[in-house]
Coordinates of C-alpha atoms in Angstrom, one line a residue:
M1 CA 2.2 -29.3 1.4
T2 CA 1.4 -29.5 -2.3
R3 CA 1.0 -26.6 -4.8
G4 CA -2.7 -27.6 -5.1
M5 CA -3.2 -27.1 -1.4
A6 CA -1.6 -23.7 -1.5
E7 CA -3.8 -22.7 -4.4
D8 CA -6.9 -23.9 -2.6
G9 CA -5.8 -21.9 0.5
W10 CA -5.5 -18.8 -1.8
R11 CA -9.0 -19.4 -3.2
L12 CA -10.5 -19.9 0.2
A13 CA -8.8 -16.8 1.6
R14 CA -9.9 -14.8 -1.4
A15 CA -13.5 -15.9 -0.9
R16 CA -13.3 -14.8 2.8
L17 CA -11.8 -11.5 1.7
A18 CA -14.6 -10.9 -0.9
D19 CA -17.1 -11.5 1.9
A20 CA -15.3 -9.1 4.2
L21 CA -15.1 -6.4 1.5
G22 CA -18.8 -6.6 1.0
A23 CA -19.9 -6.7 4.7
P24 CA -20.5 -3.7 6.8
A25 CA -18.4 -3.7 10.0
A26 CA -16.1 -6.5 8.6
N27 CA -12.3 -6.0 8.6
P28 CA -10.7 -7.5 5.5
N29 CA -7.2 -7.4 6.9
I30 CA -7.3 -10.9 8.3
P31 CA -8.3 -12.7 5.1
L32 CA -6.0 -10.4 3.2
A33 CA -3.0 -11.4 5.3
E34 CA -4.0 -15.1 4.9
A35 CA -4.2 -14.7 1.1
L36 CA -0.8 -13.1 1.0
Y37 CA 0.6 -16.0 3.0
W38 CA -0.7 -18.5 0.4
L39 CA 0.7 -16.3 -2.3
S40 CA 4.1 -16.5 -0.8
V41 CA 3.8 -20.3 -0.6
V42 CA 2.9 -20.4 -4.3
E43 CA 5.8 -18.1 -5.1
D44 CA 8.3 -20.2 -3.2
D45 CA 7.1 -23.3 -5.0
E46 CA 7.4 -21.6 -8.4
E47 CA 11.0 -20.4 -7.5
K48 CA 12.0 -24.0 -6.5
K49 CA 10.4 -25.4 -9.7
I50 CA 12.2 -23.3 -12.2
G51 CA 15.1 -21.9 -10.2
S52 CA 15.7 -18.5 -8.7
S53 CA 17.2 -16.7 -11.7
A54 CA 14.6 -17.9 -14.1
Y55 CA 11.7 -17.1 -11.7
Y56 CA 12.9 -13.6 -10.7
G57 CA 13.7 -12.8 -14.3
H58 CA 10.1 -13.9 -15.3
R59 CA 8.6 -12.0 -12.4
S60 CA 10.4 -8.7 -13.2
G61 CA 9.3 -9.0 -16.9
S62 CA 5.7 -8.0 -16.4
T63 CA 3.5 -5.6 -14.5
D64 CA 1.6 -8.5 -12.9
G65 CA 4.9 -10.1 -11.9
E66 CA 6.1 -6.8 -10.3
T67 CA 2.9 -6.7 -8.5
V68 CA 3.5 -10.1 -7.0
G69 CA 6.9 -8.8 -5.8
A70 CA 5.1 -5.9 -4.1
L71 CA 2.6 -8.2 -2.5
V72 CA 5.4 -10.4 -1.1
F73 CA 6.8 -7.2 0.4
A74 CA 3.5 -6.5 2.0
R75 CA 3.2 -10.1 3.3
N76 CA 6.6 -9.7 4.9
L77 CA 5.5 -6.5 6.6
I78 CA 2.4 -8.1 7.9
T79 CA 4.2 -11.2 9.2
H80 CA 7.4 -9.6 10.6
E81 CA 6.3 -6.1 11.5
L82 CA 2.6 -6.8 12.3
I83 CA 1.4 -3.9 10.1
I84 CA -2.2 -3.5 9.2
P85 CA -2.1 -3.1 5.4
A86 CA -5.5 -1.8 4.4
E87 CA -7.8 1.0 5.6
L88 CA -11.3 2.1 4.8
H89 CA -11.7 5.1 2.5
V90 CA -15.1 6.8 2.8
R91 CA -15.8 9.4 0.0
G92 CA -18.6 11.9 -0.7
A93 CA -20.5 11.1 2.4
Y94 CA -22.4 13.1 5.0
G95 CA -23.5 11.9 8.4
S96 CA -21.8 9.3 10.4
A97 CA -20.7 5.9 9.0
A98 CA -20.5 2.6 10.7
Y99 CA -17.1 0.8 10.4
G100 CA -17.0 -0.8 7.0
S101 CA -19.8 1.2 5.5
A102 CA -20.5 4.6 3.9
A103 CA -22.6 7.3 5.4
Y104 CA -25.5 8.8 3.3
G105 CA -24.7 9.3 -0.3
G106 CA -21.1 8.1 -0.1
S107 CA -19.0 5.1 -0.9
A108 CA -16.7 3.1 1.2
E109 CA -13.8 1.0 -0.2
W110 CA -10.8 -0.7 1.4
H111 CA -7.5 0.6 0.0
W112 CA -3.9 -0.4 0.6
K113 CA -2.0 2.0 2.9
R114 CA 0.8 4.0 1.5
R115 CA 4.3 3.2 2.8
S116 CA 4.4 6.6 4.6
E117 CA 1.4 5.3 6.7
L118 CA 3.4 2.2 7.5
G119 CA 6.5 3.9 8.7
N120 CA 8.3 4.0 5.3
P121 CA 9.8 0.5 5.4
T122 CA 12.4 -0.3 2.8
D123 CA 13.5 -3.5 1.1
K124 CA 17.0 -4.4 -0.2
Y125 CA 15.4 -6.1 -3.2
G126 CA 13.5 -3.0 -4.4
R127 CA 10.1 -4.4 -3.6
D128 CA 9.3 -1.2 -1.7
A129 CA 9.4 0.7 -5.0
L130 CA 7.2 -1.9 -6.6
Y131 CA 4.7 -1.5 -3.7
D132 CA 4.6 2.2 -4.3
K133 CA 4.1 1.7 -8.0
H134 CA 1.6 -1.1 -8.1
V135 CA -0.2 -1.4 -4.7
A136 CA 0.0 1.6 -2.4
G137 CA -3.3 3.6 -2.3
G138 CA -5.1 1.3 -4.6
H139 CA -8.2 -0.8 -4.0
V140 CA -7.4 -4.0 -2.0
D141 CA -8.5 -6.4 -4.7
S142 CA -6.7 -5.0 -7.7
P143 CA -3.2 -6.3 -7.0
L144 CA -4.6 -9.7 -6.0
Q145 CA -6.2 -10.0 -9.4
A146 CA -2.8 -9.3 -10.9
A147 CA -1.3 -12.1 -8.8
E148 CA -4.0 -14.5 -10.1
R149 CA -3.1 -13.6 -13.7
F150 CA 0.6 -14.0 -13.1
F151 CA 0.2 -17.5 -11.6
G152 CA -2.7 -18.5 -13.7
F153 CA -5.2 -19.3 -11.0

């Protein structure tokens, strides 16, 4: 596989995620998991290209890089623990809401689950703390934008 193929996979998964985030009754967890897979492929390529020490030093040197570490932690939980990383938050609504939509007068957004909602998993590399700091509880899309800035795509 080439880096270009991995970046194309990321873009296609991000497009499917955007569609799911905007569609009532859609569940974005599937394209989210797919995007995180492609992110891990890009990270592996970058690490091989410049070496582990250089890569991890670079990644730890910025908020966007730390966010990538947090997303790789989430990807590992999805892949190895079969967690569901995001949930729908409905705010300020009354009446009943369909899955993926807000009831009258409210808003519905998909947010990353907090680690406490995932069973408090830990990580020997400290990425659990990065998840808490940069991902947990936030809108699904925000950390993905940070990853795009970090890798330049």
